[in-house]
Amino acid sequence: MDAAKRQEYWRRNLRLMAILLTIWALVSFGAGIIFVEPLNDLANFMGMPLGFWFAQQGSILTFLVLIAVYVWRMDKLDKEFGITEYEEGIHHS
Amino acid sequence: MSTVQIWTLVFVVLTFGFYIYIAYASRVKDTAGFYVASGGIPAPANGAAIAADWMSAASFISMAGIIALSNNGYAGSVYLMGWTGGYVLLAMLLAPYLRKFGKYTVPEFVGDRYNESARLIAVVCAIVVSFVYVAGQMSGVGVVFQRFLGVDQTLGVIIGMVIVFLYAVLGGMKGITWTQVAQYSVLIVAYLIPAVAISQKLTGIPLPQVGFGQIMSDLNGLQADFGLAEYTSPFTQMNMLNMILMTATLMFGTAGLPHVIVRFYTARSVRAARFSALWALFFIALLYTTAPAIGAFSKFNILNQIPGTTIGQEPEWFQSWQDVGLITVDDLNGNGVIDVDGGLGAGFELAINNDIVVLATPEIAGLPAPIVGLVAAGGLAAALSTASGLLLVISSAVANDVYYKRINPQATEARQLMVGRIAMGAAIVVAGYLGINPPGFVAQVVALAFGLGAASFFPILVLGIFWKKTTAVGAAAGMATGLLVTLAYQIWTLPIYGGSDGILGITATSFGAVGMLINFAVTIIVSQFTPKPTETMQRLVEEVRYPGRSELVAAHAEGAVDEELIHGSHDDHGRHH
């Protein structure tokens, strides 16, 4: 890869991370804690107040989806930039 | 021997035999196999091993009880969100890059990216955090043996030590990894079976994650009947500021714990490291979405069965836990009946130890004896798998980062391996001693270990990868300040040291996130005024950002790059190749 392509790869990696980490913060600190009271008053989901559901179930499920999206997008990005992986052992310094 | 004890014995002997067989089948001959399983573990297996490694006796035995009993439902969410949210950070900010760097341990990364003084601080942090943690696991093993097989606590710990010694010393990381895959299977089956059975029994829905909502309004009503705050209502125990800070501390702490990070070195490639993080969170989420359901079901059952019961007429499970002192009843008003009006715990008539909720769940729900035995085996699997992962961190810090890098860089492969095994053996003996005679502070410090991990490691790892101009002096200063400030605040606010209210009412367990911010600030500011990393180091950091083959990274991992080029001439003491 030349320098320009590398910059492009890194920029797209950072942008993906920024989007996913924003969702990460909104779901856990936002829905689970800061906005838990309005969400609890807003609706019931699966039999419990919505904010409480986010704090005990929804956030964990969202984290799982976030990592899945990250792994999938990075795989695509690697392919697009023609990066092939060597599955090799680790050397000792 | 009771039926429960016979079944427990059957499951314990079967699973322990299985672990040792696996360790024997995957025994290692070189240091790469001993420390990082030669980097040859497929992602799903590596994910299961990470899950078992990281979910300790605390996750398996205590968490549901903490959520239901010592915290009031909602407040327990800090553990659920904090301990799983850290994996998002690990997957995106650390795992792929640390794997590409290709070193054995966290101190090794720190020593390489920065310098030798930073490495030594990292060695000390890793050893302290790991020992504190492992002591808790060992005493957990003792509790399970004592309650389920009636053996002495000391003998229980010794049995646990012998088992860990056999498979960890023999198989190293490779043996540990495959054993942990087996231990994960045992612990998750043991956790899910009673949860599914209870959910089915109480709600008619076999999925605890769904069934758990069905009892929620009844549980809120029951709590109100006894004068307790609603189970789902927020901020009854912990205010919003502490909820946020404690969740953040557990998240960043998870991403800074040395025994979790080292696991990404066992992945086959950068791509496999990313997938490992996904598999790990998947396996962890199976238990972590079930735990709050078990907590709610147990509290519902306890509140339904116990209040108003005549003392001496309690259910059998209640009496057997009373016998070992984990449930205490104190008839304060002398009416001969258990009253829970106003609350549970010290100062009230009924106090239930958090640790029994999961272990007692099958008995509370009246499930058959084999399931009780299986849960005991699951608790042991959770404790032993985490203990072995931590012992590996300790032995690699001593044998690799201290012995090989500082004392005897000319050591042969065979000698390094022997030192690694001796360090592991010694660490097991110390851990066993701490498990038998737990120092009073252990229970407190386990929760604090995450704060220390967040405040010391996380910032310098992330900056080391994402900011090329982070300097060695900056990192050392940041790590030391973060650690010291956090430790000082924890000591200042802990009840056993006088228990000050602290600043803005921030509790000792929540302060790690603040310590982390201080670490970030100090590292960044000091880096502006200290000698920049060498050109080669800056190029190396840049190379680590792209997966795939890189001449420089490969040469560096093999130790073929000249020391002076990497660290500059003013910092070459004690490093040889």
XYZ file of C-alpha atoms in Angstrom:
670
model
C 0.000 0.000 0.000
C 1.260 3.476 -0.746
C 1.068 6.322 1.749
C -2.159 7.825 0.388
C -3.990 4.496 0.459
C -2.771 3.870 3.985
C -4.100 7.204 5.150
C -7.412 6.388 3.518
C -7.536 2.964 5.262
C -6.756 4.462 8.653
C -9.241 7.332 8.190
C -12.052 4.914 7.355
C -11.120 2.686 10.291
C -11.273 5.693 12.644
C -14.599 6.870 11.227
C -16.145 3.422 11.727
C -14.848 3.361 15.309
C -16.182 6.830 16.042
C -19.691 5.896 14.867
C -19.766 2.599 16.777
C -18.350 4.090 19.993
C -20.930 6.887 19.876
C -23.704 4.287 19.791
C -21.904 2.413 22.586
C -21.997 5.498 24.808
C -25.577 6.440 23.902
C -26.936 2.994 24.768
C -25.051 2.404 28.024
C -24.509 5.812 29.622
C -27.484 7.354 27.758
C -30.379 4.890 27.694
C -29.144 2.833 30.661
C -28.343 5.669 33.085
C -28.849 9.331 32.129
C -32.215 8.940 30.399
C -33.369 5.909 32.378
C -36.201 7.753 34.145
C -37.884 9.253 31.042
C -37.473 5.908 29.235
C -39.038 4.033 32.158
C -42.018 6.393 32.009
C -42.200 6.222 28.225
C -42.846 2.532 27.706
C -42.714 -1.029 28.938
C -40.716 -3.556 26.933
C -40.777 -7.332 27.490
C -42.693 -6.740 30.703
C -40.289 -4.261 32.274
C -39.752 -0.493 32.151
C -37.795 0.378 28.992
C -34.854 2.113 30.684
C -34.440 -0.834 33.080
C -34.536 -3.242 30.112
C -31.752 -1.269 28.411
C -29.657 -1.344 31.577
C -29.992 -5.116 32.131
C -30.478 -6.605 28.642
C -30.552 -4.117 25.764
C -27.100 -2.626 26.299
C -25.413 -6.059 26.336
C -27.205 -7.109 23.136
C -26.249 -3.797 21.493
C -22.574 -4.270 22.440
C -22.639 -7.646 20.736
C -24.116 -6.146 17.547
C -21.544 -3.312 17.608
C -18.598 -5.718 17.682
C -20.226 -7.862 14.972
C -20.615 -4.805 12.726
C -17.016 -3.770 13.433
C -15.626 -7.214 12.585
C -17.717 -7.409 9.418
C -16.866 -3.887 8.173
C -13.150 -4.290 8.924
C -13.128 -7.571 7.030
C -14.667 -5.798 4.044
C -12.204 -2.933 4.360
C -9.256 -5.364 4.448
C -10.512 -7.074 1.299
C -11.023 -3.766 -0.465
C -7.437 -2.763 0.260
C -6.116 -6.182 -0.674
C -4.750 -7.032 2.758
C -4.022 -10.702 3.168
C -3.358 -12.169 6.550
C -0.601 -14.512 7.471
C -1.634 -16.977 10.122
C 1.685 -17.429 11.745
C 3.100 -18.011 15.160
C 4.423 -15.256 17.362
C 8.144 -14.759 17.512
C 10.020 -14.079 20.655
C 12.074 -10.934 20.861
C -23.318 -38.817 52.201
C -26.471 -37.183 50.872
C -27.701 -37.569 47.303
C -26.623 -34.000 46.553
C -23.105 -34.758 47.774
C -22.858 -37.945 45.718
C -23.915 -36.138 42.548
C -21.534 -33.265 43.293
C -18.693 -35.719 43.725
C -19.570 -37.425 40.445
C -19.544 -34.140 38.506
C -16.403 -32.821 40.185
C -14.407 -36.006 39.537
C -15.631 -36.222 35.925
C -14.866 -32.592 35.062
C -11.503 -32.492 36.850
C -10.422 -35.684 35.088
C -11.449 -34.127 31.791
C -9.418 -30.933 32.426
C -6.276 -32.852 33.300
C -6.627 -35.131 30.288
C -6.883 -32.074 27.997
C -3.819 -30.494 29.576
C -1.875 -33.747 29.100
C -2.957 -34.007 25.470
C -1.825 -30.432 24.710
C 1.392 -30.265 26.766
C 4.002 -27.812 25.538
C 7.717 -27.871 24.869
C 8.639 -24.247 24.133
C 8.095 -20.781 25.604
C 5.862 -19.626 22.733
C 3.535 -22.537 23.529
C 3.808 -21.890 27.252
C 2.996 -18.165 27.120
C 0.795 -17.693 24.045
C -0.107 -21.231 22.908
C 2.119 -20.564 19.838
C -0.532 -18.106 18.660
C -2.443 -21.028 17.192
C -5.904 -20.991 18.741
C -8.930 -20.657 16.379
C -11.149 -17.654 17.119
C -14.275 -19.418 18.529
C -12.144 -21.518 20.909
C -10.096 -18.478 21.847
C -13.353 -16.591 22.511
C -14.623 -19.352 24.804
C -11.273 -19.364 26.600
C -11.406 -15.569 27.046
C -14.935 -15.915 28.418
C -13.914 -18.590 30.949
C -10.684 -16.806 31.798
C -12.450 -13.564 32.506
C -15.722 -14.753 34.086
C -14.511 -15.537 37.548
C -16.118 -17.021 40.600
C -17.466 -13.488 41.091
C -19.443 -13.567 37.823
C -20.680 -17.116 38.300
C -21.309 -17.302 42.026
C -21.778 -13.728 43.234
C -23.131 -11.463 40.509
C -26.786 -12.529 40.474
C -26.819 -12.253 44.271
C -25.199 -8.818 44.232
C -27.840 -7.583 41.773
C -30.772 -9.046 43.704
C -29.735 -8.657 47.331
C -26.987 -6.168 48.037
C -27.974 -3.833 45.237
C -31.613 -3.205 44.580
C -32.192 -4.564 41.069
C -31.459 -1.541 38.908
C -28.269 -0.510 40.720
C -26.783 -3.932 39.868
C -26.811 -2.854 36.210
C -23.398 -1.231 36.701
C -21.844 -4.725 36.692
C -23.839 -5.906 33.675
C -23.090 -2.889 31.487
C -19.616 -2.226 32.859
C -18.209 -5.709 32.526
C -19.589 -6.301 29.026
C -19.144 -2.757 27.644
C -15.386 -3.077 28.083
C -15.309 -5.652 25.298
C -16.409 -3.049 22.752
C -13.347 -1.013 23.740
C -11.104 -4.081 23.686
C -12.299 -5.170 20.254
C -11.905 -1.774 18.596
C -9.109 -0.017 20.456
C -6.716 -2.722 21.624
C -7.050 -6.341 20.463
C -6.084 -6.095 16.762
C -3.176 -3.706 17.362
C -1.675 -5.522 20.318
C -1.870 -8.773 18.357
C -0.011 -7.162 15.477
C 2.680 -5.905 17.833
C 3.332 -9.567 18.614
C 4.561 -9.668 22.190
C 3.762 -12.002 25.060
C 2.564 -9.772 27.860
C 1.254 -6.315 28.675
C 4.501 -5.338 30.447
C 6.339 -6.503 27.322
C 4.296 -4.178 25.112
C 4.857 -1.329 27.556
C 8.594 -2.039 27.771
C 8.894 -2.159 24.009
C 6.737 0.775 23.087
C 8.101 2.978 25.874
C 11.050 2.021 28.047
C 12.388 -0.112 30.861
C 11.139 2.036 33.754
C 7.633 1.943 32.293
C 7.974 -1.846 31.933
C 8.841 -2.233 35.618
C 5.812 -0.174 36.705
C 3.682 -2.364 34.445
C 5.178 -5.584 35.919
C 4.350 -4.432 39.439
C 0.785 -3.422 38.453
C 0.180 -6.737 36.666
C 1.450 -8.837 39.588
C -0.437 -6.888 42.276
C -3.748 -6.905 40.382
C -3.411 -10.616 39.543
C -2.536 -11.807 43.067
C -5.358 -9.857 44.662
C -7.721 -11.342 42.143
C -6.481 -14.923 42.359
C -6.776 -15.015 46.158
C -10.520 -14.445 45.801
C -10.813 -17.296 43.279
C -9.017 -19.732 45.562
C -11.201 -18.987 48.560
C -14.229 -19.385 46.235
C -13.015 -22.916 45.461
C -12.824 -23.574 49.203
C -16.415 -22.371 49.783
C -17.834 -24.640 47.070
C -16.014 -27.703 48.421
C -17.013 -26.918 51.983
C -20.700 -26.482 51.273
C -21.219 -29.268 48.744
C -18.819 -32.009 49.797
C -18.466 -31.192 53.468
C -14.668 -31.112 53.230
C -12.593 -28.644 55.159
C -12.059 -25.225 53.492
C -8.269 -25.720 53.628
C -8.436 -29.168 52.037
C -10.753 -27.754 49.353
C -8.249 -25.059 48.441
C -5.418 -27.616 48.362
C -7.378 -29.871 45.972
C -7.941 -26.822 43.746
C -4.219 -25.966 43.872
C -3.190 -29.480 42.850
C -5.585 -29.479 39.879
C -4.439 -26.058 38.637
C -0.805 -27.071 39.158
C -1.223 -30.197 37.065
C -2.762 -28.548 34.043
C -1.205 -25.102 34.133
C 2.399 -26.169 34.736
C 2.190 -29.017 32.262
C 0.264 -27.368 29.466
C 1.129 -23.675 29.869
C -1.052 -21.325 27.873
C -1.877 -24.035 25.342
C -3.125 -26.446 27.987
C -4.866 -23.647 29.862
C -6.638 -22.447 26.723
C -8.112 -25.825 25.816
C -8.942 -26.552 29.453
C -10.722 -23.209 29.625
C -12.776 -24.086 26.565
C -13.941 -27.198 28.451
C -14.474 -25.174 31.624
C -16.569 -22.636 29.735
C -18.810 -25.440 28.456
C -19.249 -26.821 31.959
C -19.953 -23.450 33.561
C -22.432 -22.207 30.969
C -24.420 -25.467 30.982
C -24.440 -25.389 34.774
C -25.641 -21.787 34.749
C -28.333 -22.116 32.079
C -30.046 -25.367 33.140
C -31.389 -24.120 36.487
C -32.183 -20.705 34.974
C -34.276 -22.272 32.207
C -35.983 -24.635 34.638
C -36.910 -21.852 37.049
C -38.105 -19.563 34.277
C -40.326 -22.364 32.976
C -41.640 -23.103 36.452
C -42.397 -19.499 37.421
C -43.544 -18.019 34.141
C -44.144 -20.876 31.694
C -41.510 -19.366 29.371
C -38.279 -21.376 29.109
C -36.154 -18.389 28.055
C -35.042 -16.626 31.272
C -34.275 -13.388 29.362
C -37.942 -13.217 28.377
C -39.516 -14.852 31.422
C -37.770 -12.375 33.701
C -40.029 -9.518 32.517
C -43.148 -11.516 33.403
C -42.515 -11.423 37.161
C -41.256 -7.847 37.267
C -44.470 -6.081 38.252
C -45.215 -8.776 40.856
C -41.708 -8.411 42.227
C -42.068 -4.630 42.421
C -45.349 -5.186 44.295
C -43.758 -7.695 46.714
C -40.891 -5.305 47.429
C -43.413 -2.534 48.158
C -45.326 -4.852 50.551
C -42.193 -5.208 52.646
C -41.319 -1.518 52.527
C -38.451 -1.920 50.052
C -37.900 0.396 47.072
C -39.191 -0.885 43.712
C -36.836 -3.413 42.102
C -36.733 -1.543 38.787
C -36.652 2.043 40.035
C -33.379 3.909 39.424
C -31.045 5.722 41.803
C -32.489 4.327 45.038
C -29.037 3.171 46.130
C -26.508 4.833 43.912
C -26.844 8.337 42.481
C -26.472 9.072 38.777
C -22.885 10.354 39.038
C -21.712 7.171 40.772
C -23.672 4.963 38.369
C -21.903 6.615 35.432
C -18.433 6.582 36.978
C -18.652 3.010 38.259
C -19.915 1.702 34.912
C -17.057 3.543 33.189
C -14.528 2.206 35.691
C -15.600 -1.384 35.083
C -15.596 -0.841 31.291
C -12.141 0.729 31.075
C -10.855 -1.626 33.769
C -11.929 -4.664 31.748
C -10.088 -3.231 28.767
C -6.981 -2.740 30.937
C -6.806 -6.084 32.732
C -3.579 -7.918 31.857
C -5.034 -11.444 31.877
C -7.690 -10.495 29.318
C -5.360 -8.596 27.003
C -2.786 -11.390 26.898
C -5.492 -13.612 25.431
C -5.503 -11.714 22.158
C -1.913 -12.766 21.591
C -3.098 -16.364 21.411
C -5.158 -15.563 18.311
C -3.879 -16.773 14.940
C -3.871 -13.367 13.267
C -5.089 -9.783 13.549
C -8.327 -10.837 11.897
C -8.644 -13.742 14.349
C -8.037 -11.327 17.232
C -11.024 -9.241 16.114
C -13.173 -12.347 15.812
C -11.971 -13.574 19.212
C -13.386 -10.440 20.827
C -16.734 -11.051 19.123
C -16.883 -14.707 20.193
C -15.797 -13.775 23.715
C -18.604 -11.262 24.159
C -21.093 -13.695 22.642
C -20.157 -16.389 25.170
C -20.111 -13.864 28.003
C -23.484 -12.398 26.998
C -25.089 -15.846 27.375
C -24.294 -15.684 31.080
C -24.614 -11.928 31.542
C -28.137 -11.657 30.130
C -29.181 -14.646 32.274
C -27.700 -13.375 35.541
C -30.204 -10.528 36.112
C -33.031 -13.017 35.448
C -31.655 -15.443 38.060
C -31.296 -12.549 40.493
C -34.894 -11.449 40.024
C -36.283 -15.022 40.171
C -34.373 -15.773 43.357
C -35.464 -12.604 45.092
C -39.040 -13.317 44.043
C -38.832 -16.863 45.441
C -37.143 -15.759 48.651
C -39.666 -12.971 49.308
C -42.488 -15.391 48.576
C -41.210 -18.284 50.692
C -39.435 -16.824 53.693
C -41.164 -13.814 55.303
C -43.614 -14.928 57.951
C -42.018 -18.367 58.274
C -41.756 -19.644 61.832
C -38.118 -19.925 62.917
C -37.080 -23.585 62.792
C -39.689 -24.359 60.131
C -37.743 -22.954 57.163
C -37.292 -24.915 53.920
C -34.421 -27.410 53.808
C -32.174 -25.322 51.501
C -32.505 -22.427 53.926
C -31.360 -24.530 56.850
C -28.379 -26.053 55.038
C -27.026 -22.589 54.157
C -27.748 -21.449 57.717
C -25.593 -24.345 58.936
C -22.556 -22.983 57.073
C -23.296 -19.442 58.251
C -24.139 -17.911 54.868
C -27.723 -17.150 55.898
C -28.293 -15.610 59.300
C -31.578 -15.024 61.064
C -31.811 -12.774 64.076
C -35.276 -12.563 65.621
C -34.994 -8.933 66.652
C -38.616 -8.448 67.704
C -38.748 -11.879 69.382
C -42.018 -13.000 67.781
C -40.560 -16.303 66.551
C -41.198 -15.442 62.900
C -38.844 -14.132 60.194
C -39.813 -10.559 59.294
C -38.211 -8.677 56.412
C -40.066 -5.407 56.839
C -37.740 -2.553 56.029
C -34.989 -4.597 54.429
C -32.583 -7.517 54.230
C -29.013 -7.649 55.488
C -27.064 -6.578 58.534
C -29.241 -4.856 61.141
C -32.398 -6.592 59.893
C -33.863 -9.955 60.849
C -32.695 -11.775 57.713
C -29.252 -11.555 56.106
C -28.364 -13.619 53.024
C -24.830 -13.812 51.651
C -24.674 -12.744 47.968
C -22.625 -15.798 47.075
C -25.343 -18.319 47.740
C -27.933 -17.067 45.265
C -26.653 -18.968 42.235
C -25.455 -22.012 44.185
C -28.769 -22.259 46.017
C -31.005 -21.468 43.023
C -31.672 -25.113 42.086
C -32.478 -25.983 45.698
C -34.728 -22.952 46.181
C -36.670 -23.940 43.094
C -36.761 -27.578 44.185
C -34.755 -28.951 41.248
C -33.286 -32.497 41.439
C -29.933 -33.334 43.032
C -27.879 -33.890 39.833
C -28.491 -30.247 38.857
C -27.270 -29.052 42.246
C -24.092 -31.076 41.707
C -23.666 -29.670 38.210
C -23.913 -26.095 39.488
C -21.204 -26.837 42.052
C -18.955 -28.167 39.261
C -19.726 -25.010 37.231
C -18.715 -22.756 40.129
C -15.424 -24.649 40.434
C -14.852 -24.358 36.671
C -15.362 -20.584 36.816
C -12.980 -20.176 39.752
C -10.257 -22.497 38.432
C -10.249 -21.139 34.874
C -9.785 -17.570 36.061
C -7.181 -18.636 38.599
C -5.118 -20.375 35.916
C -5.255 -17.345 33.589
C -4.092 -15.038 36.380
C -1.317 -17.419 37.431
C -0.059 -17.380 33.870
C 0.139 -13.570 33.934
C 2.118 -13.728 37.167
C 4.515 -16.409 35.939
C 5.090 -14.683 32.595
C 5.719 -11.352 34.310
C 8.309 -12.980 36.567
C 9.920 -15.412 34.120
C 9.733 -13.392 30.905
C 9.764 -9.735 31.935
C 12.011 -10.000 34.975
C 14.165 -13.132 34.590
C 14.705 -13.264 30.825
C 14.673 -9.542 30.061
C 16.562 -8.275 33.104
C 18.473 -11.045 34.843
C 19.584 -13.559 32.242
C 18.951 -12.522 28.609
C 21.202 -15.375 27.416
C 18.930 -18.028 28.934
C 18.202 -20.992 26.674
C 14.667 -21.880 25.654
C 14.643 -24.881 28.011
C 15.853 -22.798 30.916
C 13.276 -20.044 30.310
C 10.562 -22.680 30.213
C 11.797 -24.159 33.484
C 11.849 -20.736 35.150
C 8.304 -20.131 33.841
C 7.138 -23.411 35.374
C 8.851 -22.765 38.707
C 7.339 -19.244 38.831
C 3.917 -20.764 38.101
C 4.372 -23.359 40.873
C 5.450 -20.705 43.367
C 2.549 -18.451 42.374
C 0.104 -21.337 42.952
C 1.497 -21.896 46.456
C 1.185 -18.173 47.326
C -2.320 -18.039 45.811
C -3.327 -21.114 47.820
C -1.982 -19.578 51.005
C -3.948 -16.373 50.326
C -7.035 -18.483 49.596
C -6.770 -20.332 52.907
C -5.897 -17.221 54.942
C -7.594 -14.436 52.982
C -6.344 -11.054 54.144
C -9.292 -8.916 55.237
C -8.961 -6.483 52.379
C -9.332 -8.999 49.524
C -13.067 -8.658 49.073
C -12.703 -4.877 48.890
C -9.724 -4.850 46.622
C -11.123 -7.216 43.977
C -13.649 -4.551 43.069
C -10.901 -1.951 43.257
C -8.588 -3.942 40.978
C -10.680 -2.809 38.010
C -10.244 0.806 39.067
C -6.489 0.315 39.260
C -6.467 -1.404 35.851
C -8.424 1.466 34.294
C -6.287 4.158 35.904
C -2.908 2.589 35.129
C -2.979 0.565 31.881
C -5.817 1.687 29.647
C -4.643 5.218 28.683
C -1.044 4.313 27.914
C -2.079 1.299 25.823
C -4.556 3.320 23.754
C -2.276 6.344 23.379
C 0.642 4.036 22.548
C -1.298 2.840 19.508
C -3.302 5.897 18.462
C -0.840 8.706 19.176
C 2.628 8.180 17.712
C 4.121 11.018 19.726
C 3.361 9.543 23.161
C 6.741 9.559 24.872
C 8.231 7.095 27.323
C 8.495 9.693 30.078
C 4.909 10.761 29.452
C 3.635 7.190 29.713
C 5.596 6.419 32.875
C 4.420 9.664 34.497
C 0.798 9.063 33.456
C 0.791 5.462 34.665
C 2.381 6.332 38.009
C 0.114 9.348 38.647
C -3.060 7.471 37.643
C -2.175 4.547 39.879
C -1.085 6.583 42.893
C -3.977 9.065 42.807
C -6.518 6.232 42.457
C -4.908 4.162 45.193
C -4.753 7.186 47.514
C -8.395 8.050 46.876
C -9.482 4.444 47.433
C -7.614 4.253 50.733
C -8.971 7.632 51.801
C -12.615 6.686 51.153
C -12.652 2.981 52.096
C -14.609 2.246 55.276
C -11.753 0.193 56.765
C -9.468 3.235 56.647
C -11.902 5.725 58.136
C -14.234 6.108 55.161
C -14.204 9.752 54.155
C -17.058 10.891 51.924
C -14.576 11.842 49.243
C -15.097 14.473 46.583
C -18.699 14.946 45.341
C -19.575 11.691 47.091
C -17.645 9.609 44.536
C -17.148 6.134 46.015
C -13.879 4.187 46.067
C -15.180 1.731 43.464
C -16.199 4.533 41.089
C -12.992 6.559 41.191
C -10.993 4.517 38.642
C -12.608 6.438 35.761
C -11.402 9.733 37.249
C -7.906 8.270 37.756
C -7.959 7.251 34.098
C -8.757 10.802 32.965
C -5.906 12.095 35.122
C -3.583 9.516 33.532
C -4.632 10.647 30.028
C -4.048 14.317 30.906
C -0.636 13.734 32.503
C 0.589 11.483 29.663
C -0.456 13.996 26.997
C 0.962 17.051 28.773
C 4.286 15.453 29.731
C 4.677 14.058 26.195
C 4.711 17.615 24.839
C 7.856 18.471 26.760
C 9.912 15.260 26.658
C 12.094 13.631 23.966
C 9.975 12.274 21.104
C 10.026 8.553 20.300
C 12.604 7.628 17.630
C 11.711 7.697 13.937
C 11.767 3.902 13.874
C 9.356 3.657 16.798
C 6.968 6.112 15.171
C 7.111 4.109 11.947
C 6.559 0.899 13.908
C 3.462 2.334 15.604
C 2.153 3.331 12.224
C 2.763 -0.147 10.761
C 0.803 -1.729 13.602
C -2.309 0.086 12.382
C -2.539 -2.005 9.211
C -3.122 -5.732 9.278
C -1.181 -7.983 6.944
C 2.520 -8.473 6.479
C 4.937 -5.746 7.475
C 8.706 -6.138 7.243
C 9.360 -3.787 10.129
C 6.866 -5.337 12.549
C 8.066 -8.847 11.723
C 11.710 -7.845 12.132
C 10.902 -6.107 15.401
C 8.993 -9.097 16.767
C 12.010 -11.277 15.998
C 14.272 -8.801 17.735
C 16.191 -8.089 14.533
C 15.852 -4.304 14.723
C 18.727 -2.515 16.376
C 17.923 -1.422 19.907
C 19.315 2.071 19.414
C 17.046 2.658 16.426
C 13.967 1.729 18.456
C 14.528 3.459 21.747
C 17.343 5.898 21.023
C 20.794 5.854 22.606
C 19.770 7.312 25.960
C 17.643 4.332 26.858
C 19.429 1.103 26.151
C 20.193 -0.170 29.612
C 19.247 -3.722 30.400
C 18.012 -4.702 26.955
C 19.830 -7.294 24.928
C 18.944 -9.482 22.042
